């Protein structure tokens, strides 16, 4: 796995062979907490997410399919009605864990590139909280990798959501499965 | 030696702190450090907790060094 060799901790890396990615000026001007290398990119943002932009950013010409998960804020959870959600993250560790997931996914699936963006802060109902895009030569691997990535993200990446109701609020605590390894 | 301890979400609410500094004796193991933190903030006991040392999940066997960054938080719920 060459991920650790090519990844950097700089906010925005153009030292890797990034020419295969198409970048707009807006992306170049909005490099907050973004890490990018030849296997993909991952970042944290406090701004609204453009789902399509994430998907387009990862596609090399060898690919025939991109699967994108658009995860957004649900109003009802177990019949409780949320007014809005607040996401908080342990940002440097969250980025490290996202980087690990990208490396592990490349080891397990025949995929070309991955984009993961998680939003933090206050999110209204229906707003996108997480986008995961996976491009692959063939669709099956892209679907499988995308499903694996969101499952693992929800298990290992240190981000928490607080559901705010009309009569209170509660931090959602994830399932008690080991997040180690 | 001194280390920083970070809290997030539910553990920040429970302790009323986002970051504290604690004094530990040299070569304390992570498990002992975290036991001490939970003793200091017993309100954490009702949560199922995860621990990290220097932004990596900790098993408890890690030897803590001066200036390390510890973190105590609940099972994650992003996505």
PDB file of N, CA and C in Angstrom, chain A residues 36-104:
ATOM      1  N   UNK A  36      -4.966  15.249   0.033  1.00  0.00           N
ATOM      2  CA  UNK A  36      -5.211  14.674  -1.271  1.00  0.00           C
ATOM      3  C   UNK A  36      -3.959  13.927  -1.708  1.00  0.00           C
ATOM      4  N   UNK A  37      -4.142  12.778  -2.295  1.00  0.00           N
ATOM      5  CA  UNK A  37      -3.013  12.100  -2.908  1.00  0.00           C
ATOM      6  C   UNK A  37      -3.542  11.316  -4.086  1.00  0.00           C
ATOM      7  N   UNK A  38      -2.724  10.452  -4.667  1.00  0.00           N
ATOM      8  CA  UNK A  38      -3.145   9.844  -5.917  1.00  0.00           C
ATOM      9  C   UNK A  38      -4.250   8.818  -5.719  1.00  0.00           C
ATOM     10  N   UNK A  39      -4.506   8.414  -4.473  1.00  0.00           N
ATOM     11  CA  UNK A  39      -5.593   7.467  -4.231  1.00  0.00           C
ATOM     12  C   UNK A  39      -6.914   8.150  -3.910  1.00  0.00           C
ATOM     13  N   UNK A  40      -6.905   9.458  -3.765  1.00  0.00           N
ATOM     14  CA  UNK A  40      -8.155  10.119  -3.436  1.00  0.00           C
ATOM     15  C   UNK A  40      -7.927  11.287  -2.511  1.00  0.00           C
ATOM     16  N   UNK A  41      -9.006  11.727  -1.885  1.00  0.00           N
ATOM     17  CA  UNK A  41      -8.873  12.845  -0.955  1.00  0.00           C
ATOM     18  C   UNK A  41      -9.886  12.685   0.160  1.00  0.00           C
ATOM     19  N   UNK A  42      -9.626  13.380   1.248  1.00  0.00           N
ATOM     20  CA  UNK A  42     -10.568  13.351   2.371  1.00  0.00           C
ATOM     21  C   UNK A  42     -10.442  14.671   3.084  1.00  0.00           C
ATOM     22  N   UNK A  43     -11.540  15.148   3.608  1.00  0.00           N
ATOM     23  CA  UNK A  43     -11.496  16.463   4.233  1.00  0.00           C
ATOM     24  C   UNK A  43     -12.677  16.651   5.169  1.00  0.00           C
ATOM     25  N   UNK A  44     -12.564  17.715   5.964  1.00  0.00           N
ATOM     26  CA  UNK A  44     -13.632  18.115   6.875  1.00  0.00           C
ATOM     27  C   UNK A  44     -13.995  19.538   6.520  1.00  0.00           C
ATOM     28  N   UNK A  45     -15.273  19.848   6.536  1.00  0.00           N
ATOM     29  CA  UNK A  45     -15.684  21.193   6.165  1.00  0.00           C
ATOM     30  C   UNK A  45     -16.784  21.674   7.089  1.00  0.00           C
ATOM     31  N   UNK A  46     -16.905  22.960   7.241  1.00  0.00           N
ATOM     32  CA  UNK A  46     -18.017  23.544   7.971  1.00  0.00           C
ATOM     33  C   UNK A  46     -19.007  24.182   6.989  1.00  0.00           C
ATOM     34  N   UNK A  47     -18.767  24.021   5.694  1.00  0.00           N
ATOM     35  CA  UNK A  47     -19.607  24.639   4.667  1.00  0.00           C
ATOM     36  C   UNK A  47     -20.588  23.611   4.105  1.00  0.00           C
ATOM     37  N   UNK A  48     -21.680  24.081   3.494  1.00  0.00           N
ATOM     38  CA  UNK A  48     -22.594  23.143   2.827  1.00  0.00           C
ATOM     39  C   UNK A  48     -21.853  22.320   1.781  1.00  0.00           C
ATOM     40  N   UNK A  49     -22.304  21.056   1.635  1.00  0.00           N
ATOM     41  CA  UNK A  49     -21.614  20.138   0.734  1.00  0.00           C
ATOM     42  C   UNK A  49     -22.277  20.099  -0.633  1.00  0.00           C
ATOM     43  N   UNK A  50     -21.480  20.109  -1.671  1.00  0.00           N
ATOM     44  CA  UNK A  50     -21.958  19.905  -3.033  1.00  0.00           C
ATOM     45  C   UNK A  50     -21.657  18.454  -3.402  1.00  0.00           C
ATOM     46  N   UNK A  51     -22.688  17.635  -3.366  1.00  0.00           N
ATOM     47  CA  UNK A  51     -22.495  16.192  -3.555  1.00  0.00           C
ATOM     48  C   UNK A  51     -21.879  15.886  -4.908  1.00  0.00           C
ATOM     49  N   UNK A  52     -22.403  16.493  -5.949  1.00  0.00           N
ATOM     50  CA  UNK A  52     -21.905  16.203  -7.290  1.00  0.00           C
ATOM     51  C   UNK A  52     -20.446  16.566  -7.454  1.00  0.00           C
ATOM     52  N   UNK A  53     -20.034  17.635  -6.794  1.00  0.00           N
ATOM     53  CA  UNK A  53     -18.642  18.072  -6.931  1.00  0.00           C
ATOM     54  C   UNK A  53     -17.683  17.039  -6.360  1.00  0.00           C
ATOM     55  N   UNK A  54     -18.087  16.413  -5.248  1.00  0.00           N
ATOM     56  CA  UNK A  54     -17.224  15.391  -4.647  1.00  0.00           C
ATOM     57  C   UNK A  54     -17.055  14.231  -5.616  1.00  0.00           C
ATOM     58  N   UNK A  55     -18.166  13.802  -6.204  1.00  0.00           N
ATOM     59  CA  UNK A  55     -18.102  12.672  -7.123  1.00  0.00           C
ATOM     60  C   UNK A  55     -17.217  12.995  -8.327  1.00  0.00           C
ATOM     61  N   UNK A  56     -17.360  14.196  -8.877  1.00  0.00           N
ATOM     62  CA  UNK A  56     -16.611  14.531 -10.090  1.00  0.00           C
ATOM     63  C   UNK A  56     -15.115  14.660  -9.821  1.00  0.00           C
ATOM     64  N   UNK A  57     -14.769  15.028  -8.599  1.00  0.00           N
ATOM     65  CA  UNK A  57     -13.358  15.267  -8.300  1.00  0.00           C
ATOM     66  C   UNK A  57     -12.512  14.002  -8.311  1.00  0.00           C
ATOM     67  N   UNK A  58     -13.129  12.835  -8.246  1.00  0.00           N
ATOM     68  CA  UNK A  58     -12.314  11.624  -8.073  1.00  0.00           C
ATOM     69  C   UNK A  58     -12.188  10.774  -9.333  1.00  0.00           C
ATOM     70  N   UNK A  59     -12.751  11.216 -10.432  1.00  0.00           N
ATOM     71  CA  UNK A  59     -12.894  10.292 -11.555  1.00  0.00           C
ATOM     72  C   UNK A  59     -11.755  10.346 -12.559  1.00  0.00           C
ATOM     73  N   UNK A  60     -10.919   9.331 -12.599  1.00  0.00           N
ATOM     74  CA  UNK A  60      -9.945   9.215 -13.684  1.00  0.00           C
ATOM     75  C   UNK A  60     -10.581   8.545 -14.912  1.00  0.00           C
ATOM     76  N   UNK A  61      -9.927   8.633 -16.053  1.00  0.00           N
ATOM     77  CA  UNK A  61     -10.554   8.177 -17.296  1.00  0.00           C
ATOM     78  C   UNK A  61     -10.612   6.660 -17.442  1.00  0.00           C
ATOM     79  N   UNK A  62      -9.892   5.942 -16.576  1.00  0.00           N
ATOM     80  CA  UNK A  62      -9.940   4.479 -16.642  1.00  0.00           C
ATOM     81  C   UNK A  62     -11.217   3.929 -16.027  1.00  0.00           C
ATOM     82  N   UNK A  63     -12.030   4.801 -15.425  1.00  0.00           N
ATOM     83  CA  UNK A  63     -13.187   4.325 -14.669  1.00  0.00           C
ATOM     84  C   UNK A  63     -14.458   4.297 -15.486  1.00  0.00           C
ATOM     85  N   UNK A  64     -15.328   3.372 -15.099  1.00  0.00           N
ATOM     86  CA  UNK A  64     -16.613   3.274 -15.771  1.00  0.00           C
ATOM     87  C   UNK A  64     -17.786   3.540 -14.865  1.00  0.00           C
ATOM     88  N   UNK A  65     -17.540   3.692 -13.556  1.00  0.00           N
ATOM     89  CA  UNK A  65     -18.655   3.895 -12.632  1.00  0.00           C
ATOM     90  C   UNK A  65     -18.189   4.630 -11.383  1.00  0.00           C
ATOM     91  N   UNK A  66     -19.030   5.533 -10.934  1.00  0.00           N
ATOM     92  CA  UNK A  66     -18.807   6.169  -9.633  1.00  0.00           C
ATOM     93  C   UNK A  66     -20.056   5.958  -8.787  1.00  0.00           C
ATOM     94  N   UNK A  67     -19.851   5.461  -7.564  1.00  0.00           N
ATOM     95  CA  UNK A  67     -20.959   5.347  -6.615  1.00  0.00           C
ATOM     96  C   UNK A  67     -20.757   6.409  -5.555  1.00  0.00           C
ATOM     97  N   UNK A  68     -21.798   7.202  -5.318  1.00  0.00           N
ATOM     98  CA  UNK A  68     -21.709   8.268  -4.326  1.00  0.00           C
ATOM     99  C   UNK A  68     -22.805   8.110  -3.276  1.00  0.00           C
ATOM    100  N   UNK A  69     -22.394   8.096  -2.024  1.00  0.00           N
ATOM    101  CA  UNK A  69     -23.351   8.121  -0.916  1.00  0.00           C
ATOM    102  C   UNK A  69     -23.548   9.572  -0.496  1.00  0.00           C
ATOM    103  N   UNK A  70     -24.791   9.991  -0.446  1.00  0.00           N
ATOM    104  CA  UNK A  70     -25.152  11.305   0.081  1.00  0.00           C
ATOM    105  C   UNK A  70     -25.885  11.054   1.392  1.00  0.00           C
ATOM    106  N   UNK A  71     -25.178  11.220   2.496  1.00  0.00           N
ATOM    107  CA  UNK A  71     -25.793  11.000   3.809  1.00  0.00           C
ATOM    108  C   UNK A  71     -26.302  12.326   4.336  1.00  0.00           C
ATOM    109  N   UNK A  72     -27.566  12.395   4.708  1.00  0.00           N
ATOM    110  CA  UNK A  72     -28.112  13.681   5.147  1.00  0.00           C
ATOM    111  C   UNK A  72     -28.915  13.537   6.425  1.00  0.00           C
ATOM    112  N   UNK A  73     -29.285  14.664   6.973  1.00  0.00           N
ATOM    113  CA  UNK A  73     -29.892  14.691   8.313  1.00  0.00           C
ATOM    114  C   UNK A  73     -31.357  14.264   8.246  1.00  0.00           C
ATOM    115  N   UNK A  74     -31.665  13.241   9.031  1.00  0.00           N
ATOM    116  CA  UNK A  74     -33.011  12.679   9.092  1.00  0.00           C
ATOM    117  C   UNK A  74     -33.824  13.411  10.161  1.00  0.00           C
ATOM    118  N   UNK A  75     -35.099  13.678   9.866  1.00  0.00           N
ATOM    119  CA  UNK A  75     -35.910  14.372  10.874  1.00  0.00           C
ATOM    120  C   UNK A  75     -36.310  13.423  12.000  1.00  0.00           C
ATOM    121  N   UNK A  76     -36.729  12.191  11.659  1.00  0.00           N
ATOM    122  CA  UNK A  76     -37.256  11.293  12.680  1.00  0.00           C
ATOM    123  C   UNK A  76     -36.289  10.149  12.950  1.00  0.00           C
ATOM    124  N   UNK A  77     -35.910   9.957  14.205  1.00  0.00           N
ATOM    125  CA  UNK A  77     -35.173   8.780  14.623  1.00  0.00           C
ATOM    126  C   UNK A  77     -35.958   8.152  15.755  1.00  0.00           C
ATOM    127  N   UNK A  78     -36.416   6.916  15.551  1.00  0.00           N
ATOM    128  CA  UNK A  78     -37.246   6.230  16.556  1.00  0.00           C
ATOM    129  C   UNK A  78     -38.383   7.132  17.030  1.00  0.00           C
ATOM    130  N   UNK A  79     -39.049   7.763  16.105  1.00  0.00           N
ATOM    131  CA  UNK A  79     -40.232   8.584  16.370  1.00  0.00           C
ATOM    132  C   UNK A  79     -39.949   9.869  17.125  1.00  0.00           C
ATOM    133  N   UNK A  80     -38.676  10.152  17.406  1.00  0.00           N
ATOM    134  CA  UNK A  80     -38.358  11.472  17.973  1.00  0.00           C
ATOM    135  C   UNK A  80     -38.058  12.422  16.824  1.00  0.00           C
ATOM    136  N   UNK A  81     -38.566  13.613  16.937  1.00  0.00           N
ATOM    137  CA  UNK A  81     -38.414  14.574  15.855  1.00  0.00           C
ATOM    138  C   UNK A  81     -37.305  15.558  16.185  1.00  0.00           C
ATOM    139  N   UNK A  82     -36.260  15.530  15.389  1.00  0.00           N
ATOM    140  CA  UNK A  82     -35.142  16.454  15.604  1.00  0.00           C
ATOM    141  C   UNK A  82     -35.440  17.798  14.945  1.00  0.00           C
ATOM    142  N   UNK A  83     -35.002  18.869  15.597  1.00  0.00           N
ATOM    143  CA  UNK A  83     -35.105  20.205  14.993  1.00  0.00           C
ATOM    144  C   UNK A  83     -33.901  20.442  14.085  1.00  0.00           C
ATOM    145  N   UNK A  84     -32.750  20.022  14.573  1.00  0.00           N
ATOM    146  CA  UNK A  84     -31.520  20.099  13.789  1.00  0.00           C
ATOM    147  C   UNK A  84     -30.465  19.240  14.479  1.00  0.00           C
ATOM    148  N   UNK A  85     -29.331  19.078  13.832  1.00  0.00           N
ATOM    149  CA  UNK A  85     -28.239  18.288  14.415  1.00  0.00           C
ATOM    150  C   UNK A  85     -26.983  19.136  14.539  1.00  0.00           C
ATOM    151  N   UNK A  86     -26.165  18.772  15.509  1.00  0.00           N
ATOM    152  CA  UNK A  86     -24.841  19.392  15.593  1.00  0.00           C
ATOM    153  C   UNK A  86     -23.792  18.295  15.572  1.00  0.00           C
ATOM    154  N   UNK A  87     -22.838  18.443  14.679  1.00  0.00           N
ATOM    155  CA  UNK A  87     -21.751  17.464  14.586  1.00  0.00           C
ATOM    156  C   UNK A  87     -20.479  18.076  15.157  1.00  0.00           C
ATOM    157  N   UNK A  88     -19.778  17.250  15.924  1.00  0.00           N
ATOM    158  CA  UNK A  88     -18.485  17.673  16.457  1.00  0.00           C
ATOM    159  C   UNK A  88     -17.477  16.586  16.122  1.00  0.00           C
ATOM    160  N   UNK A  89     -16.240  16.978  15.869  1.00  0.00           N
ATOM    161  CA  UNK A  89     -15.227  15.989  15.542  1.00  0.00           C
ATOM    162  C   UNK A  89     -13.922  16.246  16.278  1.00  0.00           C
ATOM    163  N   UNK A  90     -13.187  15.182  16.475  1.00  0.00           N
ATOM    164  CA  UNK A  90     -11.792  15.280  16.925  1.00  0.00           C
ATOM    165  C   UNK A  90     -11.011  15.353  15.616  1.00  0.00           C
ATOM    166  N   UNK A  91     -10.889  16.569  15.100  1.00  0.00           N
ATOM    167  CA  UNK A  91     -10.567  16.732  13.683  1.00  0.00           C
ATOM    168  C   UNK A  91      -9.256  16.074  13.235  1.00  0.00           C
ATOM    169  N   UNK A  92      -8.137  16.290  13.946  1.00  0.00           N
ATOM    170  CA  UNK A  92      -6.903  15.654  13.431  1.00  0.00           C
ATOM    171  C   UNK A  92      -6.985  14.136  13.447  1.00  0.00           C
ATOM    172  N   UNK A  93      -7.611  13.569  14.490  1.00  0.00           N
ATOM    173  CA  UNK A  93      -7.738  12.105  14.534  1.00  0.00           C
ATOM    174  C   UNK A  93      -8.747  11.627  13.497  1.00  0.00           C
ATOM    175  N   UNK A  94      -9.807  12.390  13.286  1.00  0.00           N
ATOM    176  CA  UNK A  94     -10.808  12.010  12.279  1.00  0.00           C
ATOM    177  C   UNK A  94     -10.157  11.940  10.899  1.00  0.00           C
ATOM    178  N   UNK A  95      -9.310  12.913  10.596  1.00  0.00           N
ATOM    179  CA  UNK A  95      -8.632  12.889   9.290  1.00  0.00           C
ATOM    180  C   UNK A  95      -7.701  11.684   9.178  1.00  0.00           C
ATOM    181  N   UNK A  96      -7.002  11.370  10.295  1.00  0.00           N
ATOM    182  CA  UNK A  96      -6.126  10.185  10.273  1.00  0.00           C
ATOM    183  C   UNK A  96      -6.933   8.918  10.009  1.00  0.00           C
ATOM    184  N   UNK A  97      -8.076   8.807  10.673  1.00  0.00           N
ATOM    185  CA  UNK A  97      -8.890   7.602  10.508  1.00  0.00           C
ATOM    186  C   UNK A  97      -9.474   7.528   9.094  1.00  0.00           C
ATOM    187  N   UNK A  98      -9.858   8.677   8.538  1.00  0.00           N
ATOM    188  CA  UNK A  98     -10.371   8.690   7.163  1.00  0.00           C
ATOM    189  C   UNK A  98      -9.285   8.236   6.191  1.00  0.00           C
ATOM    190  N   UNK A  99      -8.072   8.689   6.448  1.00  0.00           N
ATOM    191  CA  UNK A  99      -6.941   8.285   5.607  1.00  0.00           C
ATOM    192  C   UNK A  99      -6.722   6.778   5.668  1.00  0.00           C
ATOM    193  N   UNK A 100      -6.842   6.212   6.900  1.00  0.00           N
ATOM    194  CA  UNK A 100      -6.684   4.761   7.038  1.00  0.00           C
ATOM    195  C   UNK A 100      -7.759   4.021   6.253  1.00  0.00           C
ATOM    196  N   UNK A 101      -8.987   4.521   6.313  1.00  0.00           N
ATOM    197  CA  UNK A 101     -10.085   3.858   5.598  1.00  0.00           C
ATOM    198  C   UNK A 101      -9.824   3.854   4.100  1.00  0.00           C
ATOM    199  N   UNK A 102      -9.304   4.949   3.584  1.00  0.00           N
ATOM    200  CA  UNK A 102      -9.013   5.002   2.156  1.00  0.00           C
ATOM    201  C   UNK A 102      -7.957   3.957   1.798  1.00  0.00           C
ATOM    202  N   UNK A 103      -6.920   3.845   2.606  1.00  0.00           N
ATOM    203  CA  UNK A 103      -5.882   2.843   2.356  1.00  0.00           C
ATOM    204  C   UNK A 103      -6.434   1.430   2.419  1.00  0.00           C
ATOM    205  N   UNK A 104      -7.260   1.165   3.445  1.00  0.00           N
ATOM    206  CA  UNK A 104      -7.813  -0.191   3.609  1.00  0.00           C
ATOM    207  C   UNK A 104      -8.768  -0.534   2.465  1.00  0.00           C
TER     208      UNK A 104
END
